[in-house]
Structure formats: C-alpha cells, structure tokens
Amino acid sequence: MARETHLEAMAAAMFAGRLGGNPGVRETGEAAQAAPAAPQPPRAIDLLLDGLATRFTVGYSAGGPPLRKALDAFSRVDGAMARDARWLWLACRLAQDLWDDDLWHVLATDGVRVARQTGALGVLPIAATYRASLYVHAGAFDAASSLIEEADAITRATGMAPLKYATLMLTAWRGNDADGLDLVESARLEATARGEGMGLGVVDWATALLYNGRGRYAEALAAAQRGCEHDDVGLFAWSLVELIEAAVRSGATDAAPAALERLSARTQASGTDWALGIEAVSRALLSADGGAEAHYREAVERLARSRGVVHLARARLVYGE
C-alpha cells in the first residue's frame, strides 16, 4: 500500500507539472526511493514505481531501461493490465516518452479490450483516448474520431472531467485553424482551472504543431518554447521537434542547435526507429543542402518501419520541399 501511495504521489506531481509547486516530481521520486523495497517477485506497478523514480531523480537515459521493463510487464494482459488498469494512462504516456509505439500499441489496444470486457467505465474513456491518439499517430483519423466520440459520451454520462488530449492531437494534425485555435484556448482554460500543468504542455505542443502546419512559424516557435520550459513526460521532446522546425523556418536558427542536442539525448537513448527517424528529420532541417539528403533518406527509411504514418508523411513533405 505504501508503494502504491508513492506511485500516486509521483503521478499527481507529474500531472500537476508547472502548476503544482513543491513537492515536485524529483521530491516525490526521492521519497519513493526511500520507501520499503518491492515484494518479490515485484508486481508491474512496483517496476513502474522504481523506473519512474529513477527517471525523475537520475534522468531520462537512466530511467529508460527500468521503465521499458515495467511496461513489458504491464502489457501482459492476463496479468498486470487486468489488475492494474487504473495505471494504464501512465503506462501509455511513458511508452510515448520512450518513443516506443509498439508498446504504446499493445498497452492502448489491450487496455480498451480489458476495459470493455470488465465494464470498467472509469478506465474505458482513458484507454480509448490513448488508443485514439495512436490512431492519429498511425494516420487513421476517422477511427480516432470515432473513439474520441465514444470517450466523450462516457465522460459526459458519468460526470468525469473531459479528456482533451486525443482531440487536441487530432485537430493539430488536421491543421484546421479556426477549430484548432478555439479548442486550444478552451483546453488551456480548463487545464488551468483544474491545476493540470501537464495539460498545458499538451496545449503548447498542439499549438506549435498547428502553427507549423499552417506556416505561421513565429507563432509556432513561441508556443514550442513555452512547451520546452517544462519536462512534461511524453511531451517535452515533441515540443523540441516543433521548436527546431519553427526556428529553421522563421530564421531564428540560434535556438535550433541546442534544441537538437536535447532532442538527440533522448532519441539516442531510446533507439527506436520512430525516435531516430524524428531526429534525422530535425538534423536534415539544420543541415546545409549537401548534407541534408542522407538525413532525409534515413528519416524516411526509419519512419516507414514505425507506426508513425503522420511522421513519415511529414518527413517526405519536408524532404520534397
């Protein structure tokens, strides 16, 4: 029970983010490390606790291997996921943070199935939101819209707080200015009112993506810079990607090299095709014409092996340009 409470504390600090004050994620991670050791054999949530504490106290690279081990354990549907479905949102967010869209696929897909089979109305909208986000990642926008509508219907019927993450992601990738900016402003106000600092991270990243897609690069750069002021799990590196493109396109190239260095530290630690493909696009944008070709080719090859259809299409677009 103590260890689950420490996981609650870390998750709460992570969710509150920039609006949470102290104790923050580092302090809650240090407290978790001082807690009683896990029972043997450790449960999936014990592995999740230890990996997350390492992520917050030592750093991203050190936290990667134990978190990957935790998510592998969590994804065994007949065991951990059925027992610990309430932690699905955290597991999916960490899979995104690790740039592992195969784990994200397993966790989100099986999470929806388990929630339906067990009638877990408190879990189903969250599982559907992360599965819808994966559909966006894979370019299946209609399927994403359908799941978002289902999740919205359940949250309205049960009085849960609305879940905007997948909706923001879909709207930003579709690039609809009017709908997107109205949704962004609404989500910003709701996240601030509820003290959800991580929600503001979603808003800043989605705003930067929307503006980059519309060629409004100075506004994209400002939004991405706000997103990069805080290390929101699963979002910080995504904002770095938007910052790099916005900086290059707007002529503010002084901001891009440092952002690429920070991005590369995470993508290299991850080592997935999704991560390395995204890094290759960013390197290509910053390369002179003679050096960009190889990076673009690497990006296209790697992203074609990932589930990230939208990222592959974007890589081909900037390569063609």
mmCIF file of C-alpha atoms in Angstrom:
data_model
loop_
_atom_site.group_PDB
_atom_site.id
_atom_site.type_symbol
_atom_site.label_atom_id
_atom_site.label_comp_id
_atom_site.label_asym_id
_atom_site.label_seq_id
_atom_site.Cartn_x
_atom_site.Cartn_y
_atom_site.Cartn_z
ATOM 1 C CA MET A 1 0.000 0.000 0.000
ATOM 2 C CA ALA A 2 2.876 2.376 0.754
ATOM 3 C CA ARG A 3 4.405 1.787 -2.660
ATOM 4 C CA GLU A 4 1.095 2.375 -4.437
ATOM 5 C CA THR A 5 0.719 5.612 -2.485
ATOM 6 C CA HIS A 6 4.182 6.719 -3.617
ATOM 7 C CA LEU A 7 3.172 5.963 -7.211
ATOM 8 C CA GLU A 8 0.034 8.070 -6.674
ATOM 9 C CA ALA A 9 2.200 10.918 -5.386
ATOM 10 C CA MET A 10 4.598 10.798 -8.340
ATOM 11 C CA ALA A 11 1.739 10.596 -10.836
ATOM 12 C CA ALA A 12 -0.018 13.535 -9.161
ATOM 13 C CA ALA A 13 3.153 15.647 -9.223
ATOM 14 C CA MET A 14 3.706 14.725 -12.863
ATOM 15 C CA PHE A 15 0.114 15.616 -13.768
ATOM 16 C CA ALA A 16 0.209 18.914 -11.859
ATOM 17 C CA GLY A 17 3.512 19.797 -13.525
ATOM 18 C CA ARG A 18 4.212 23.507 -13.771
ATOM 19 C CA LEU A 19 1.104 24.342 -11.743
ATOM 20 C CA GLY A 20 1.907 22.010 -8.868
ATOM 21 C CA GLY A 21 4.706 23.703 -6.953
ATOM 22 C CA ASN A 22 6.516 21.601 -4.347
ATOM 23 C CA PRO A 23 6.907 18.748 -3.773
ATOM 24 C CA GLY A 24 7.537 18.176 -7.465
ATOM 25 C CA VAL A 25 8.441 15.054 -9.383
ATOM 26 C CA ARG A 26 12.028 14.960 -8.115
ATOM 27 C CA GLU A 27 10.981 15.170 -4.477
ATOM 28 C CA THR A 28 8.287 12.538 -4.859
ATOM 29 C CA GLY A 29 10.796 10.334 -6.717
ATOM 30 C CA GLU A 30 13.326 10.656 -3.886
ATOM 31 C CA ALA A 31 10.644 9.775 -1.355
ATOM 32 C CA ALA A 32 9.710 6.698 -3.385
ATOM 33 C CA GLN A 33 13.337 5.551 -3.464
ATOM 34 C CA ALA A 34 13.429 5.757 0.332
ATOM 35 C CA ALA A 35 10.292 3.618 0.643
ATOM 36 C CA PRO A 36 10.261 -0.102 1.525
ATOM 37 C CA ALA A 37 11.593 -2.345 -1.223
ATOM 38 C CA ALA A 38 9.250 -4.108 -3.595
ATOM 39 C CA PRO A 39 7.869 -7.529 -2.710
ATOM 40 C CA GLN A 40 9.422 -10.446 -4.559
ATOM 41 C CA PRO A 41 8.645 -11.106 -7.273
ATOM 42 C CA PRO A 42 7.831 -7.445 -7.972
ATOM 43 C CA ARG A 43 4.460 -6.501 -9.373
ATOM 44 C CA ALA A 44 4.208 -4.485 -12.566
ATOM 45 C CA ILE A 45 3.359 -1.377 -10.545
ATOM 46 C CA ASP A 46 6.480 -1.944 -8.408
ATOM 47 C CA LEU A 47 8.602 -1.907 -11.546
ATOM 48 C CA LEU A 48 6.710 1.170 -12.704
ATOM 49 C CA LEU A 49 7.370 2.923 -9.395
ATOM 50 C CA ASP A 50 11.097 2.158 -9.399
ATOM 51 C CA GLY A 51 11.543 3.084 -13.053
ATOM 52 C CA LEU A 52 9.664 6.354 -12.707
ATOM 53 C CA ALA A 53 11.613 7.284 -9.569
ATOM 54 C CA THR A 54 14.861 6.719 -11.486
ATOM 55 C CA ARG A 55 13.540 8.788 -14.403
ATOM 56 C CA PHE A 56 12.779 11.724 -12.110
ATOM 57 C CA THR A 57 15.875 11.615 -9.912
ATOM 58 C CA VAL A 58 18.678 10.439 -12.215
ATOM 59 C CA GLY A 59 17.402 11.375 -15.659
ATOM 60 C CA TYR A 60 15.804 10.232 -18.880
ATOM 61 C CA SER A 61 18.566 7.891 -20.074
ATOM 62 C CA ALA A 62 18.880 6.099 -16.733
ATOM 63 C CA GLY A 63 15.127 5.718 -16.427
ATOM 64 C CA GLY A 64 14.652 4.187 -19.867
ATOM 65 C CA PRO A 65 15.690 0.547 -19.255
ATOM 66 C CA PRO A 66 13.764 0.033 -15.976
ATOM 67 C CA LEU A 67 10.689 1.746 -17.397
ATOM 68 C CA ARG A 68 10.791 -0.424 -20.519
ATOM 69 C CA LYS A 69 10.969 -3.496 -18.266
ATOM 70 C CA ALA A 70 7.986 -2.186 -16.292
ATOM 71 C CA LEU A 71 5.908 -1.565 -19.408
ATOM 72 C CA ASP A 72 6.749 -5.011 -20.764
ATOM 73 C CA ALA A 73 5.397 -6.479 -17.519
ATOM 74 C CA PHE A 74 2.397 -4.186 -17.569
ATOM 75 C CA SER A 75 1.486 -5.200 -21.112
ATOM 76 C CA ARG A 76 0.911 -8.847 -20.180
ATOM 77 C CA VAL A 77 -2.844 -8.579 -20.372
ATOM 78 C CA ASP A 78 -3.727 -11.714 -18.460
ATOM 79 C CA GLY A 79 -1.708 -10.461 -15.523
ATOM 80 C CA ALA A 80 -0.734 -6.913 -14.809
ATOM 81 C CA MET A 81 -3.067 -4.965 -17.074
ATOM 82 C CA ALA A 82 -6.252 -6.566 -15.778
ATOM 83 C CA ARG A 83 -5.146 -5.963 -12.173
ATOM 84 C CA ASP A 84 -3.662 -2.514 -12.607
ATOM 85 C CA ALA A 85 -5.842 -0.979 -15.326
ATOM 86 C CA ARG A 86 -6.088 2.276 -13.386
ATOM 87 C CA TRP A 87 -2.429 2.923 -14.256
ATOM 88 C CA LEU A 88 -2.983 2.473 -17.977
ATOM 89 C CA TRP A 89 -2.800 6.207 -18.702
ATOM 90 C CA LEU A 90 0.609 6.418 -17.053
ATOM 91 C CA ALA A 91 1.910 3.344 -18.874
ATOM 92 C CA CYS A 92 0.760 4.713 -22.256
ATOM 93 C CA ARG A 93 2.276 8.128 -21.561
ATOM 94 C CA LEU A 94 5.588 6.506 -20.620
ATOM 95 C CA ALA A 95 5.555 4.403 -23.803
ATOM 96 C CA GLN A 96 5.247 7.655 -25.752
ATOM 97 C CA ASP A 97 8.033 9.193 -23.679
ATOM 98 C CA LEU A 98 10.248 6.208 -24.620
ATOM 99 C CA TRP A 99 9.336 6.647 -28.321
ATOM 100 C CA ASP A 100 8.109 3.045 -28.327
ATOM 101 C CA ASP A 101 4.990 2.982 -30.467
ATOM 102 C CA ASP A 102 4.877 -0.832 -30.436
ATOM 103 C CA LEU A 103 4.476 -0.813 -26.643
ATOM 104 C CA TRP A 104 2.019 2.067 -26.958
ATOM 105 C CA HIS A 105 0.015 -0.053 -29.413
ATOM 106 C CA VAL A 106 -0.068 -3.096 -27.112
ATOM 107 C CA LEU A 107 -0.951 -1.109 -23.992
ATOM 108 C CA ALA A 108 -3.650 1.045 -25.577
ATOM 109 C CA THR A 109 -5.246 -1.690 -27.708
ATOM 110 C CA ASP A 110 -5.387 -4.296 -24.970
ATOM 111 C CA GLY A 111 -6.362 -1.632 -22.453
ATOM 112 C CA VAL A 112 -9.519 -0.833 -24.413
ATOM 113 C CA ARG A 113 -10.317 -4.542 -24.691
ATOM 114 C CA VAL A 114 -9.837 -5.208 -20.976
ATOM 115 C CA ALA A 115 -11.898 -2.146 -20.034
ATOM 116 C CA ARG A 116 -14.759 -3.310 -22.277
ATOM 117 C CA GLN A 117 -14.624 -6.896 -21.006
ATOM 118 C CA THR A 118 -14.639 -5.847 -17.357
ATOM 119 C CA GLY A 119 -17.111 -2.972 -17.746
ATOM 120 C CA ALA A 120 -14.622 -0.533 -16.257
ATOM 121 C CA LEU A 121 -16.308 2.747 -17.164
ATOM 122 C CA GLY A 122 -13.721 4.705 -15.186
ATOM 123 C CA VAL A 123 -10.907 3.252 -17.295
ATOM 124 C CA LEU A 124 -12.515 2.934 -20.735
ATOM 125 C CA PRO A 125 -12.516 6.660 -21.668
ATOM 126 C CA ILE A 126 -8.827 6.944 -20.734
ATOM 127 C CA ALA A 127 -7.936 3.784 -22.646
ATOM 128 C CA ALA A 128 -9.991 4.979 -25.625
ATOM 129 C CA THR A 129 -8.233 8.362 -25.541
ATOM 130 C CA TYR A 130 -4.773 6.797 -25.754
ATOM 131 C CA ARG A 131 -5.927 4.355 -28.429
ATOM 132 C CA ALA A 132 -7.392 7.282 -30.389
ATOM 133 C CA SER A 133 -4.070 9.107 -30.065
ATOM 134 C CA LEU A 134 -2.331 6.070 -31.504
ATOM 135 C CA TYR A 135 -4.791 6.088 -34.409
ATOM 136 C CA VAL A 136 -3.774 9.700 -35.094
ATOM 137 C CA HIS A 137 -0.103 8.683 -34.924
ATOM 138 C CA ALA A 138 -0.895 5.962 -37.485
ATOM 139 C CA GLY A 139 -2.824 8.322 -39.774
ATOM 140 C CA ALA A 140 -6.215 6.679 -39.118
ATOM 141 C CA PHE A 141 -8.088 9.913 -38.424
ATOM 142 C CA ASP A 142 -11.630 8.526 -38.883
ATOM 143 C CA ALA A 143 -11.012 5.718 -36.402
ATOM 144 C CA ALA A 144 -9.576 8.254 -33.969
ATOM 145 C CA SER A 145 -12.670 10.461 -34.301
ATOM 146 C CA SER A 146 -14.959 7.518 -33.567
ATOM 147 C CA LEU A 147 -13.140 6.570 -30.366
ATOM 148 C CA ILE A 148 -12.966 10.186 -29.231
ATOM 149 C CA GLU A 149 -16.745 10.481 -29.630
ATOM 150 C CA GLU A 150 -17.224 7.338 -27.535
ATOM 151 C CA ALA A 151 -14.883 8.591 -24.810
ATOM 152 C CA ASP A 152 -16.642 11.971 -24.765
ATOM 153 C CA ALA A 153 -20.052 10.315 -24.451
ATOM 154 C CA ILE A 154 -18.898 8.261 -21.464
ATOM 155 C CA THR A 155 -17.297 11.196 -19.656
ATOM 156 C CA ARG A 156 -20.466 13.267 -20.117
ATOM 157 C CA ALA A 157 -22.691 10.457 -18.871
ATOM 158 C CA THR A 158 -20.520 9.690 -15.831
ATOM 159 C CA GLY A 159 -19.578 13.254 -14.901
ATOM 160 C CA MET A 160 -15.854 12.703 -15.436
ATOM 161 C CA ALA A 161 -13.578 15.580 -16.404
ATOM 162 C CA PRO A 162 -13.373 15.874 -20.212
ATOM 163 C CA LEU A 163 -10.328 14.275 -21.842
ATOM 164 C CA LYS A 164 -8.888 16.631 -24.471
ATOM 165 C CA TYR A 165 -5.538 15.006 -25.264
ATOM 166 C CA ALA A 166 -6.580 12.976 -28.314
ATOM 167 C CA THR A 167 -8.892 15.710 -29.568
ATOM 168 C CA LEU A 168 -6.080 18.270 -29.473
ATOM 169 C CA MET A 169 -3.721 15.846 -31.184
ATOM 170 C CA LEU A 170 -6.206 15.083 -33.979
ATOM 171 C CA THR A 171 -7.124 18.717 -34.522
ATOM 172 C CA ALA A 172 -3.491 19.838 -34.652
ATOM 173 C CA TRP A 173 -2.535 17.180 -37.206
ATOM 174 C CA ARG A 174 -5.583 18.039 -39.329
ATOM 175 C CA GLY A 175 -4.415 21.656 -39.341
ATOM 176 C CA ASN A 176 -7.788 23.359 -39.052
ATOM 177 C CA ASP A 177 -7.007 26.896 -37.835
ATOM 178 C CA ALA A 178 -10.420 28.029 -36.634
ATOM 179 C CA ASP A 179 -11.464 24.845 -34.836
ATOM 180 C CA GLY A 180 -7.961 24.221 -33.573
ATOM 181 C CA LEU A 181 -7.375 27.617 -32.003
ATOM 182 C CA ASP A 182 -10.796 27.634 -30.330
ATOM 183 C CA LEU A 183 -10.154 24.162 -28.917
ATOM 184 C CA VAL A 184 -6.664 25.149 -27.756
ATOM 185 C CA GLU A 185 -7.968 28.164 -25.855
ATOM 186 C CA SER A 186 -10.760 26.130 -24.266
ATOM 187 C CA ALA A 187 -8.328 23.388 -23.229
ATOM 188 C CA ARG A 188 -5.910 25.949 -21.805
ATOM 189 C CA LEU A 189 -8.610 27.485 -19.604
ATOM 190 C CA GLU A 190 -9.864 24.081 -18.416
ATOM 191 C CA ALA A 191 -6.370 22.787 -17.613
ATOM 192 C CA THR A 192 -5.514 25.941 -15.682
ATOM 193 C CA ALA A 193 -8.758 25.815 -13.716
ATOM 194 C CA ARG A 194 -8.125 22.188 -12.715
ATOM 195 C CA GLY A 195 -4.423 22.703 -11.954
ATOM 196 C CA GLU A 196 -3.303 20.346 -14.732
ATOM 197 C CA GLY A 197 0.133 21.633 -15.702
ATOM 198 C CA MET A 198 0.719 18.645 -17.962
ATOM 199 C CA GLY A 199 -2.431 19.660 -19.828
ATOM 200 C CA LEU A 200 -0.790 22.999 -20.584
ATOM 201 C CA GLY A 201 2.128 21.038 -22.040
ATOM 202 C CA VAL A 202 -0.289 19.302 -24.402
ATOM 203 C CA VAL A 203 -1.775 22.664 -25.361
ATOM 204 C CA ASP A 204 1.603 24.255 -26.094
ATOM 205 C CA TRP A 205 2.771 21.314 -28.223
ATOM 206 C CA ALA A 206 -0.524 21.134 -30.138
ATOM 207 C CA THR A 207 -0.428 24.885 -30.744
ATOM 208 C CA ALA A 208 3.124 24.688 -32.095
ATOM 209 C CA LEU A 209 2.221 21.779 -34.387
ATOM 210 C CA LEU A 210 -0.886 23.573 -35.638
ATOM 211 C CA TYR A 211 1.031 26.765 -36.405
ATOM 212 C CA ASN A 212 3.914 24.891 -38.073
ATOM 213 C CA GLY A 213 1.408 23.096 -40.269
ATOM 214 C CA ARG A 214 -0.084 26.409 -41.320
ATOM 215 C CA GLY A 215 3.248 28.111 -41.987
ATOM 216 C CA ARG A 216 2.885 30.514 -39.052
ATOM 217 C CA TYR A 217 6.392 29.850 -37.846
ATOM 218 C CA ALA A 218 6.981 32.734 -35.435
ATOM 219 C CA GLU A 219 3.837 31.775 -33.516
ATOM 220 C CA ALA A 220 4.835 28.111 -33.645
ATOM 221 C CA LEU A 221 8.250 28.976 -32.201
ATOM 222 C CA ALA A 222 6.716 30.903 -29.302
ATOM 223 C CA ALA A 223 4.355 28.017 -28.444
ATOM 224 C CA ALA A 224 7.128 25.417 -28.718
ATOM 225 C CA GLN A 225 9.402 27.457 -26.467
ATOM 226 C CA ARG A 226 6.667 27.545 -23.831
ATOM 227 C CA GLY A 227 6.291 23.786 -24.175
ATOM 228 C CA CYS A 228 10.033 23.277 -23.675
ATOM 229 C CA GLU A 229 10.162 25.235 -20.429
ATOM 230 C CA HIS A 230 8.961 22.167 -18.515
ATOM 231 C CA ASP A 231 9.887 18.497 -18.873
ATOM 232 C CA ASP A 232 6.362 17.163 -19.296
ATOM 233 C CA VAL A 233 6.584 13.393 -19.714
ATOM 234 C CA GLY A 234 5.845 12.361 -23.288
ATOM 235 C CA LEU A 235 5.529 15.960 -24.471
ATOM 236 C CA PHE A 236 8.806 17.788 -23.894
ATOM 237 C CA ALA A 237 10.644 16.100 -26.758
ATOM 238 C CA TRP A 238 7.662 16.574 -29.077
ATOM 239 C CA SER A 239 7.828 20.313 -28.393
ATOM 240 C CA LEU A 240 11.557 20.247 -29.170
ATOM 241 C CA VAL A 241 10.729 18.835 -32.622
ATOM 242 C CA GLU A 242 8.308 21.690 -33.283
ATOM 243 C CA LEU A 243 10.795 24.244 -31.952
ATOM 244 C CA ILE A 244 13.501 23.069 -34.355
ATOM 245 C CA GLU A 245 11.313 23.311 -37.457
ATOM 246 C CA ALA A 246 9.780 26.631 -36.403
ATOM 247 C CA ALA A 247 13.214 28.109 -35.665
ATOM 248 C CA VAL A 248 14.634 26.995 -39.021
ATOM 249 C CA ARG A 249 11.623 28.233 -40.984
ATOM 250 C CA SER A 250 11.446 31.582 -39.208
ATOM 251 C CA GLY A 251 15.174 32.310 -39.394
ATOM 252 C CA ALA A 252 15.675 32.054 -35.627
ATOM 253 C CA THR A 253 18.390 29.463 -36.116
ATOM 254 C CA ASP A 254 20.216 30.288 -32.877
ATOM 255 C CA ALA A 255 17.521 28.417 -30.942
ATOM 256 C CA ALA A 256 17.677 25.219 -33.008
ATOM 257 C CA PRO A 257 21.103 23.610 -32.303
ATOM 258 C CA ALA A 258 20.601 23.474 -28.542
ATOM 259 C CA ALA A 259 17.125 22.020 -29.061
ATOM 260 C CA LEU A 260 18.542 19.359 -31.386
ATOM 261 C CA GLU A 261 21.171 18.428 -28.802
ATOM 262 C CA ARG A 262 18.493 17.971 -26.142
ATOM 263 C CA LEU A 263 16.307 16.010 -28.538
ATOM 264 C CA SER A 264 19.191 13.767 -29.606
ATOM 265 C CA ALA A 265 19.990 12.866 -25.993
ATOM 266 C CA ARG A 266 16.545 11.299 -25.758
ATOM 267 C CA THR A 267 16.194 9.800 -29.205
ATOM 268 C CA GLN A 268 19.607 8.140 -28.982
ATOM 269 C CA ALA A 269 18.748 6.748 -25.546
ATOM 270 C CA SER A 270 15.502 5.374 -26.958
ATOM 271 C CA GLY A 271 16.988 3.878 -30.125
ATOM 272 C CA THR A 272 13.634 3.107 -31.784
ATOM 273 C CA ASP A 273 13.024 3.775 -35.461
ATOM 274 C CA TRP A 274 10.404 6.358 -34.509
ATOM 275 C CA ALA A 275 12.879 8.232 -32.302
ATOM 276 C CA LEU A 276 15.833 8.068 -34.672
ATOM 277 C CA GLY A 277 13.671 8.910 -37.682
ATOM 278 C CA ILE A 278 12.403 12.055 -35.979
ATOM 279 C CA GLU A 279 15.959 13.018 -35.044
ATOM 280 C CA ALA A 280 17.074 12.522 -38.653
ATOM 281 C CA VAL A 281 14.376 14.923 -39.914
ATOM 282 C CA SER A 282 15.479 17.553 -37.403
ATOM 283 C CA ARG A 283 19.130 17.107 -38.406
ATOM 284 C CA ALA A 284 18.202 17.426 -42.063
ATOM 285 C CA LEU A 285 16.403 20.705 -41.419
ATOM 286 C CA LEU A 286 19.567 22.074 -39.818
ATOM 287 C CA SER A 287 21.966 20.721 -42.455
ATOM 288 C CA ALA A 288 23.376 22.502 -45.447
ATOM 289 C CA ASP A 289 21.911 21.303 -48.743
ATOM 290 C CA GLY A 290 24.742 18.849 -49.366
ATOM 291 C CA GLY A 291 24.342 17.132 -46.012
ATOM 292 C CA ALA A 292 20.572 17.090 -45.744
ATOM 293 C CA GLU A 293 19.970 14.348 -48.329
ATOM 294 C CA ALA A 294 21.363 11.475 -46.259
ATOM 295 C CA HIS A 295 19.432 12.558 -43.160
ATOM 296 C CA TYR A 296 16.153 12.776 -45.064
ATOM 297 C CA ARG A 297 16.688 9.331 -46.577
ATOM 298 C CA GLU A 298 17.428 7.890 -43.134
ATOM 299 C CA ALA A 299 14.321 9.553 -41.730
ATOM 300 C CA VAL A 300 12.049 8.129 -44.416
ATOM 301 C CA GLU A 301 13.529 4.632 -44.069
ATOM 302 C CA ARG A 302 13.244 4.582 -40.286
ATOM 303 C CA LEU A 303 9.783 6.111 -40.032
ATOM 304 C CA ALA A 304 8.495 3.675 -42.654
ATOM 305 C CA ARG A 305 9.368 0.909 -40.156
ATOM 306 C CA SER A 306 7.476 2.624 -37.333
ATOM 307 C CA ARG A 307 3.746 3.055 -36.774
ATOM 308 C CA GLY A 308 4.095 6.832 -37.207
ATOM 309 C CA VAL A 309 2.414 7.342 -40.581
ATOM 310 C CA VAL A 310 1.859 11.062 -39.946
ATOM 311 C CA HIS A 311 5.558 11.498 -39.159
ATOM 312 C CA LEU A 312 6.558 9.578 -42.290
ATOM 313 C CA ALA A 313 4.318 11.787 -44.401
ATOM 314 C CA ARG A 314 5.767 14.897 -42.799
ATOM 315 C CA ALA A 315 9.325 13.672 -43.402
ATOM 316 C CA ARG A 316 8.538 13.090 -47.085
ATOM 317 C CA LEU A 317 6.958 16.528 -47.325
ATOM 318 C CA VAL A 318 9.925 18.448 -45.918
ATOM 319 C CA TYR A 319 12.306 16.264 -47.952
ATOM 320 C CA GLY A 320 10.414 17.167 -51.103
ATOM 321 C CA GLU A 321 10.417 20.839 -50.201
#
